[in-house]
XYZ file of C-alpha atoms in Angstrom:
568
model
C 111.312 112.651 95.429
C 110.360 113.678 98.847
C 107.030 115.745 99.233
C 109.016 118.619 101.157
C 111.485 118.690 98.032
C 108.937 118.287 95.669
C 106.583 121.013 97.465
C 109.779 123.414 97.756
C 110.776 123.074 94.086
C 107.232 124.086 93.428
C 107.174 127.146 95.569
C 110.448 128.667 94.719
C 109.273 130.188 91.524
C 112.546 129.801 89.807
C 114.874 130.538 92.509
C 115.368 126.971 93.143
C 117.661 124.682 90.200
C 116.024 121.351 90.583
C 118.174 118.211 89.297
C 117.431 117.082 86.082
C 115.926 113.666 87.125
C 113.194 115.243 89.137
C 111.125 112.123 89.918
C 114.197 110.359 91.305
C 115.083 110.172 94.972
C 116.881 112.651 96.874
C 120.310 111.334 97.816
C 122.336 114.628 98.872
C 119.527 117.202 100.268
C 119.134 120.700 99.052
C 122.143 122.975 98.693
C 121.565 126.517 99.577
C 124.794 128.680 98.029
C 126.246 131.939 97.302
C 124.693 133.917 100.169
C 126.452 136.626 102.597
C 125.294 133.932 105.777
C 125.758 135.104 109.456
C 124.987 132.968 112.371
C 125.800 133.046 116.228
C 128.601 130.663 116.764
C 127.527 129.344 119.837
C 130.445 130.846 122.017
C 128.907 134.456 122.161
C 130.589 135.479 118.761
C 129.318 134.869 115.028
C 130.332 132.962 112.254
C 130.146 134.070 108.621
C 129.490 131.437 105.908
C 128.652 131.294 101.688
C 126.505 128.071 101.644
C 125.270 125.291 103.440
C 123.462 121.779 102.646
C 119.951 120.966 104.408
C 119.246 117.118 104.596
C 116.144 115.427 103.904
C 114.944 115.850 107.277
C 115.194 119.418 107.178
C 118.122 119.738 109.218
C 121.626 121.600 108.376
C 124.022 119.092 107.474
C 126.968 121.024 106.418
C 128.156 124.190 106.412
C 130.122 126.088 103.483
C 132.816 128.544 103.822
C 134.910 130.432 101.151
C 136.871 127.882 99.293
C 135.095 124.711 100.782
C 134.061 122.232 98.323
C 130.269 121.657 97.506
C 128.478 118.447 96.589
C 128.307 117.809 93.268
C 125.000 115.804 93.709
C 122.092 117.515 95.123
C 118.411 117.241 95.009
C 118.323 121.026 93.769
C 120.076 124.070 94.613
C 118.894 127.524 95.498
C 121.261 130.498 94.387
C 121.100 133.088 97.166
C 122.334 135.616 94.635
C 124.572 137.115 97.221
C 121.747 137.747 99.431
C 121.930 138.002 103.565
C 120.937 134.889 105.649
C 120.235 134.934 109.336
C 118.665 132.024 111.398
C 115.006 132.300 112.030
C 114.366 134.518 115.065
C 112.868 133.215 117.909
C 110.001 135.253 119.806
C 110.844 134.283 123.676
C 107.316 135.738 124.630
C 104.515 136.115 122.747
C 100.684 135.739 122.791
C 99.679 134.081 119.394
C 95.916 133.787 119.733
C 95.488 137.761 121.064
C 98.189 138.500 117.968
C 95.666 137.021 115.576
C 92.264 138.374 117.183
C 93.925 141.816 117.237
C 93.622 141.857 113.614
C 89.942 140.789 113.647
C 88.690 142.984 116.362
C 88.898 147.031 116.609
C 92.516 148.259 116.784
C 93.264 151.438 118.499
C 97.011 150.864 119.073
C 97.563 153.675 116.009
C 95.392 156.047 118.060
C 97.145 159.331 119.048
C 95.001 160.919 121.337
C 91.534 160.088 123.280
C 89.603 162.071 120.473
C 91.224 160.014 117.659
C 90.348 156.684 119.545
C 86.794 157.607 119.904
C 86.407 158.498 116.191
C 87.730 155.283 115.264
C 85.514 153.440 117.996
C 82.598 155.197 116.068
C 83.767 154.267 112.789
C 84.250 150.264 113.824
C 80.578 150.478 115.374
C 78.890 151.832 112.406
C 80.933 149.323 110.050
C 79.911 146.548 112.136
C 75.880 146.688 113.124
C 76.001 142.574 113.430
C 78.395 142.786 116.303
C 77.047 141.987 119.695
C 80.025 143.688 121.223
C 82.711 146.137 120.191
C 85.653 144.101 121.514
C 89.210 145.271 120.374
C 92.319 147.223 122.013
C 95.423 148.724 121.648
C 94.712 151.649 123.462
C 97.087 153.464 125.803
C 96.154 156.701 127.728
C 99.990 157.864 128.072
C 100.315 158.043 124.407
C 97.441 160.257 124.256
C 98.932 162.799 126.837
C 96.104 161.830 129.563
C 97.272 161.896 133.143
C 93.945 159.803 133.748
C 91.979 156.866 132.232
C 89.408 156.963 129.661
C 85.670 156.741 131.213
C 82.850 154.727 130.554
C 80.873 158.113 129.704
C 83.196 159.025 126.937
C 82.877 155.558 125.337
C 79.173 155.822 125.763
C 78.522 158.485 123.418
C 80.113 156.527 120.360
C 78.975 153.420 120.829
C 75.033 153.545 120.627
C 74.231 151.486 123.538
C 76.335 148.196 122.289
C 78.450 146.737 125.208
C 81.861 147.797 124.613
C 84.754 146.371 126.138
C 88.526 147.142 124.819
C 91.616 146.076 126.428
C 94.456 148.603 127.183
C 97.924 147.998 124.712
C 99.906 145.747 127.637
C 96.660 143.901 128.353
C 96.379 144.546 131.971
C 93.485 146.744 132.105
C 90.398 146.996 130.186
C 87.864 150.006 129.021
C 84.031 149.106 129.566
C 81.147 151.252 128.477
C 77.871 151.536 130.729
C 76.191 148.548 128.994
C 79.196 146.365 129.307
C 79.427 147.307 132.897
C 76.034 146.684 133.486
C 76.243 143.015 131.582
C 78.636 142.021 134.188
C 77.122 143.219 136.928
C 79.689 145.920 138.171
C 78.163 148.388 140.057
C 78.985 151.025 142.942
C 78.749 147.989 145.430
C 81.223 145.912 143.566
C 84.200 145.183 145.763
C 87.874 145.144 143.887
C 88.880 141.770 143.643
C 92.235 140.649 145.419
C 95.226 141.774 142.764
C 92.542 144.045 140.801
C 90.982 147.389 140.918
C 87.639 148.978 139.772
C 88.159 152.528 139.257
C 85.591 154.776 140.435
C 84.362 158.192 139.541
C 85.632 160.864 141.437
C 83.701 161.242 144.784
C 81.787 158.165 144.823
C 81.756 154.528 144.231
C 80.130 153.930 140.981
C 82.928 152.482 138.325
C 84.469 155.083 135.950
C 84.955 152.485 133.256
C 88.265 150.971 133.453
C 88.953 147.649 135.118
C 92.426 146.918 136.138
C 94.222 143.492 136.329
C 92.374 140.989 138.107
C 89.201 142.805 138.103
C 88.961 142.776 134.187
C 87.908 139.445 134.715
C 84.349 140.526 135.535
C 83.779 141.624 131.908
C 85.829 139.006 130.404
C 83.601 136.123 131.722
C 80.673 137.795 130.306
C 81.680 138.779 126.789
C 81.274 136.514 123.915
C 83.474 133.651 123.473
C 85.202 133.085 119.966
C 84.076 129.808 118.206
C 86.480 127.521 116.981
C 86.467 128.569 113.507
C 87.171 132.215 114.492
C 89.820 131.116 116.606
C 91.368 129.027 113.809
C 90.855 132.029 111.509
C 92.448 134.054 114.054
C 95.532 131.828 114.435
C 95.991 131.916 110.286
C 95.994 136.238 110.773
C 99.114 135.533 113.624
C 101.236 132.938 112.150
C 101.297 134.975 108.682
C 102.485 137.824 110.847
C 105.169 135.808 112.140
C 105.923 134.703 109.440
C 106.206 137.869 107.382
C 108.352 139.298 110.395
C 111.121 136.544 110.200
C 109.892 134.630 113.427
C 109.540 130.836 112.844
C 109.274 129.970 116.613
C 107.208 131.653 119.169
C 107.351 130.830 123.068
C 103.446 131.360 123.589
C 102.593 132.577 126.837
C 99.267 131.624 128.506
C 98.175 129.072 126.647
C 94.433 127.857 126.920
C 93.021 124.610 126.321
C 91.114 126.135 123.502
C 94.265 127.761 122.205
C 96.179 124.368 122.112
C 93.411 122.682 120.350
C 93.385 125.126 118.216
C 97.338 124.482 117.351
C 96.402 120.858 117.090
C 93.870 121.464 114.590
C 96.165 123.339 112.472
C 98.828 120.566 112.584
C 96.120 117.835 111.910
C 95.224 120.012 108.509
C 99.144 120.532 107.699
C 98.721 124.081 108.135
C 101.205 124.441 111.362
C 104.047 126.214 109.467
C 105.935 127.878 112.331
C 107.009 126.300 115.687
C 105.108 127.175 119.230
C 106.741 126.190 122.369
C 103.279 126.586 124.735
C 103.484 127.732 128.280
C 99.677 127.097 129.903
C 97.544 130.242 131.630
C 97.778 128.323 135.060
C 97.597 124.870 136.781
C 94.076 123.512 135.459
C 95.280 124.610 131.650
C 98.510 122.630 132.376
C 97.181 119.754 133.389
C 94.757 119.698 130.748
C 97.325 120.084 128.187
C 99.907 118.576 129.573
C 98.355 115.806 132.077
C 101.647 113.897 133.998
C 104.385 116.477 132.390
C 105.511 118.415 129.521
C 104.448 117.328 126.135
C 106.954 115.682 123.640
C 108.027 117.728 120.482
C 105.272 116.659 117.891
C 104.967 117.353 114.088
C 108.677 117.612 113.030
C 109.470 120.067 115.859
C 106.562 122.386 115.199
C 104.555 122.115 118.824
C 105.108 121.409 122.308
C 104.219 122.363 125.631
C 107.074 123.194 128.007
C 105.446 124.498 131.467
C 103.267 127.216 132.810
C 102.863 131.046 132.859
C 102.439 132.538 136.270
C 101.501 136.370 136.711
C 102.777 137.996 139.980
C 102.212 141.612 139.099
C 100.373 143.855 136.514
C 101.906 146.450 134.265
C 103.750 149.775 134.694
C 101.412 151.766 132.509
C 98.339 150.796 134.666
C 100.175 151.125 137.826
C 99.785 147.487 138.360
C 103.440 146.493 138.402
C 104.358 145.666 142.076
C 107.158 148.566 143.413
C 109.440 148.245 146.318
C 108.449 151.929 146.858
C 105.138 153.819 146.042
C 104.804 155.348 142.670
C 106.388 158.483 142.033
C 103.119 159.923 140.152
C 100.826 157.892 142.718
C 102.396 158.191 146.498
C 99.020 156.055 147.248
C 100.251 152.725 145.420
C 102.784 150.392 145.192
C 101.154 148.443 142.553
C 98.831 145.272 142.531
C 100.519 142.229 143.652
C 98.479 139.111 141.975
C 99.252 136.892 144.725
C 101.252 136.662 147.968
C 105.000 135.072 148.036
C 103.463 131.979 149.711
C 100.903 131.406 146.914
C 103.510 131.885 144.371
C 106.016 129.227 145.791
C 102.978 126.810 145.989
C 102.102 127.316 142.333
C 105.584 127.327 141.321
C 106.245 123.851 143.668
C 102.971 122.418 142.019
C 104.461 122.826 138.214
C 107.582 122.086 139.203
C 107.228 118.746 140.987
C 105.790 117.461 137.873
C 108.555 118.858 136.057
C 107.272 121.743 134.111
C 108.935 124.733 133.228
C 108.154 127.702 135.036
C 107.686 131.130 133.692
C 106.661 134.049 136.205
C 105.611 137.510 134.778
C 107.340 140.027 137.177
C 107.675 143.542 136.196
C 107.942 145.628 139.035
C 111.261 145.366 141.487
C 109.169 143.829 144.372
C 107.777 141.419 142.072
C 111.144 140.381 140.616
C 112.603 140.476 144.197
C 109.666 137.969 144.884
C 109.975 135.742 142.136
C 114.022 135.226 142.796
C 113.054 134.514 146.444
C 110.814 131.658 145.233
C 113.416 130.347 142.625
C 116.342 130.152 145.604
C 114.091 128.633 148.000
C 112.488 126.140 145.748
C 116.141 125.135 143.848
C 116.822 123.671 147.299
C 114.221 121.080 146.668
C 113.778 120.761 142.768
C 117.277 119.801 141.390
C 118.644 119.554 138.002
C 118.200 121.686 135.032
C 115.106 123.851 135.841
C 115.879 126.923 133.612
C 113.267 129.020 135.849
C 111.924 131.905 133.776
C 111.126 135.571 134.722
C 109.184 137.352 131.954
C 109.814 140.893 131.334
C 111.760 141.904 134.625
C 111.405 145.479 133.550
C 112.342 147.265 136.644
C 115.042 145.272 139.087
C 116.336 146.884 142.444
C 120.029 147.129 141.202
C 121.049 144.951 144.740
C 118.906 142.082 142.970
C 120.291 142.039 139.488
C 123.284 139.586 140.715
C 120.776 137.415 141.921
C 119.749 136.345 138.078
C 122.666 134.449 137.975
C 121.949 131.956 140.751
C 119.863 128.628 140.004
C 119.649 129.209 135.981
C 117.704 132.130 136.315
C 116.516 133.291 132.654
C 115.694 136.819 131.890
C 112.915 136.835 129.285
C 112.690 140.799 128.122
C 111.492 142.401 125.244
C 113.773 145.526 123.798
C 110.952 147.379 122.116
C 109.370 147.883 125.831
C 112.042 150.121 126.568
C 111.863 152.336 123.452
C 108.059 152.645 123.910
C 107.962 153.211 127.513
C 110.955 155.030 128.483
C 108.952 158.575 129.260
C 106.299 156.841 130.979
C 108.677 154.627 133.187
C 110.473 158.030 134.246
C 107.023 159.516 135.689
C 106.085 156.531 137.321
C 109.449 155.929 138.827
C 111.284 159.295 139.030
C 114.988 159.693 137.941
C 116.528 158.100 141.074
C 114.947 154.516 140.215
C 115.775 154.172 136.629
C 119.436 152.255 137.218
C 117.559 148.799 137.015
C 115.021 149.448 134.419
C 115.497 147.436 131.140
C 118.830 146.162 132.627
C 119.391 143.911 129.846
C 123.475 144.295 129.796
C 123.737 144.337 133.516
C 121.777 141.289 133.845
C 123.735 139.348 130.937
C 126.885 140.191 132.483
C 126.034 138.307 135.868
C 125.917 135.356 133.712
C 122.449 135.019 133.512
C 120.626 133.859 129.869
C 119.024 136.884 128.249
C 115.989 135.288 125.655
C 114.429 138.052 123.632
C 110.720 138.599 122.446
C 108.140 141.239 121.713
C 105.131 140.473 123.973
C 102.849 140.496 120.872
C 100.461 142.039 120.343
C 101.694 144.686 123.181
C 104.533 145.101 120.496
C 104.889 144.032 116.826
C 106.804 140.978 116.907
C 109.344 142.637 114.485
C 112.656 141.173 115.763
C 114.913 143.459 113.406
C 113.295 146.785 115.380
C 113.916 145.007 118.583
C 117.522 144.086 117.662
C 117.984 148.085 116.661
C 116.487 148.839 120.336
C 119.021 146.578 121.845
C 122.131 147.833 120.322
C 120.841 151.649 120.543
C 118.422 152.155 123.250
C 116.850 154.641 120.961
C 113.008 154.629 119.320
C 111.940 155.229 115.972
C 112.862 158.765 115.715
C 116.427 158.235 117.138
C 115.799 159.354 120.060
C 117.211 159.974 122.801
C 120.716 161.080 121.251
C 122.856 158.555 122.548
C 120.442 156.112 123.820
C 118.014 155.899 127.233
C 120.198 154.701 130.040
C 122.811 153.993 127.388
C 125.407 151.891 129.984
C 122.851 148.989 129.102
C 123.485 149.007 125.339
C 124.276 145.609 124.182
C 126.671 144.441 121.448
C 125.446 143.188 118.139
C 126.648 139.727 119.168
C 124.679 139.481 122.061
C 121.463 140.997 120.740
C 121.791 138.778 118.309
C 122.218 136.040 120.510
C 119.351 136.707 122.496
C 116.669 136.359 119.570
C 118.276 133.096 118.659
C 120.903 131.113 120.842
C 119.056 132.377 124.167
C 115.760 132.122 123.149
C 116.208 128.594 122.038
C 117.962 127.655 124.933
C 115.160 129.385 127.016
C 112.721 126.620 125.410
C 115.186 123.993 126.220
C 115.472 123.534 122.633
C 119.109 124.504 121.870
C 119.932 121.297 120.201
C 117.138 121.941 117.389
C 116.783 125.832 116.937
C 118.839 129.197 117.270
C 121.887 128.598 114.808
C 122.476 128.049 111.603
C 124.653 124.950 112.210
C 125.095 121.156 111.399
C 122.593 119.152 113.294
C 119.915 121.440 113.789
C 116.744 122.506 111.828
C 117.200 124.695 108.678
C 115.467 127.527 109.943
C 116.377 130.836 108.283
C 115.667 134.226 106.742
C 117.065 135.795 103.456
C 116.829 139.412 104.662
C 118.218 142.921 102.778
C 120.056 143.832 105.913
C 123.397 142.723 107.751
C 122.065 142.848 111.541
C 126.465 143.144 112.069
C 126.800 145.994 110.209
C 123.688 148.214 109.612
C 122.855 151.312 111.358
C 120.171 151.107 114.017
C 117.707 152.794 111.745
C 118.502 150.601 108.470
C 118.595 147.392 111.070
C 114.870 148.528 112.215
C 113.527 148.693 108.599
C 115.131 145.248 107.772
C 113.207 143.685 104.796
C 112.299 140.076 105.598
C 112.429 138.196 102.011
C 112.089 134.547 102.631
C 111.108 132.896 105.984
C 112.204 128.701 105.679
C 111.324 126.603 108.355
C 112.657 123.196 108.524
C 114.248 123.630 104.791
C 111.162 124.353 103.359
C 110.162 127.638 101.982
C 106.927 128.865 104.801
C 106.846 132.430 103.508
C 107.927 134.845 100.607
C 107.435 138.649 99.991
C 107.207 137.742 96.128
C 104.121 135.249 96.930
C 100.626 136.404 97.640
C 99.595 136.565 101.210
C 102.037 133.935 102.245
C 100.304 131.226 100.184
C 103.643 129.815 99.220
C 104.086 128.159 102.525
C 101.388 125.780 102.951
C 102.821 122.155 103.776
C 101.902 119.402 101.381
């Protein structure tokens, strides 16, 4: 018997009915039957089915509808017991290693106030006396009800003189205590770097404790770097989170050479269960990982490097997003562009000339317009199927929305951001500038492709939560009634497609992933809610029962810690 079949038989713990001759070669694959199957049909709708056949290569061989004859001879049969099956979800924008490291460091994402955050920091510091630095993140002053950033002086009170460096939830600002500022040499004479800002104590030049966007590098370069074995542990944590959430493929945005080597080590040890498509964090990393061009798929289509991730602006919450007009709640700034339009065009051209796909982070309306300008200019030189990507596209001038349809621009967006950020967006922009905010339906209506993700660890990699937001424009509390900017609500078919077929297309992987269809990889989930019929709140709470990748059981809720998916 093929090794993948033998492993799956062992792992199914009674859900599979093996053929009598277990030692015999598999001739007709694996039959998954008695399911309520739902998959995008590739034409904007959905297809329902009752079973499917997986071939020995881990691909879908045949789909069965009501009344279709099933094969009589199969290696084994999985009785779905009437459970719902959907394609594996694709997270089109995540940060794999940061997701893992967030589990290993101080997590402030659940803190509801500054005092609660400080209490958590004090407790973590006391529990980890051996740590040379206090590292972590997830804080969000907007959710604390603060109209300012936290300070080094406040952090000093709970860190006992040990350096502390805590990233804001969006990754675009860092909170340092006095010891960390001293270690990094950040003083009153330190100039703001291009594309960044060192916040100052009111009435002086002394650093207040928060550094924004490019300024975070001043402390980042001084903090302890993780060892390879730490990275391996972090990747294991991240992979388990993705599998448990039903995410079978992730676009890793900003991959470093160290990240890539971590993924390769997991592959070498047969521990890479999910699929990762990497986008290098800059030109140097692009050249180190890809060399003369994008890598091929390796390890049964589990790992590939497609292109490059560039940053044009920061985030809305830290007022780093680059806007066309000043912030409504701070008339003194339009944001922090990370480079000029000329610099952006040069970097995009450098990547495109070697065939790398280009993905650009753009949140503010000026940033989005600038990327669209660059794409239009470069498309005159770089022909063919480029699939230029704009990451986030959160705030777009309505006048620029039709431009997404030109030159094959992909809008890589994260529905959960809308639910988390809507009140903050109202404060930053004012009511008159919200028409192009998180404008999923309007962008899709131009003919542009939507690719949905989470931006994990900024938001949890919970695609069913994202689906609930996409079809309702409401948060976990069901508010606001009728949805925020409800004209941008998506149909269920469009939302599911953005997490599957659209995301696969954004990765140049539509010939491998995104649907349960003949010839594609058998990546699928057993879940307890039908995404086409469940109410938004029920959909948000969807439980993933099993995650299958390439026809193998990669994770099961019934197994301890996802160990069921270790590849043999």
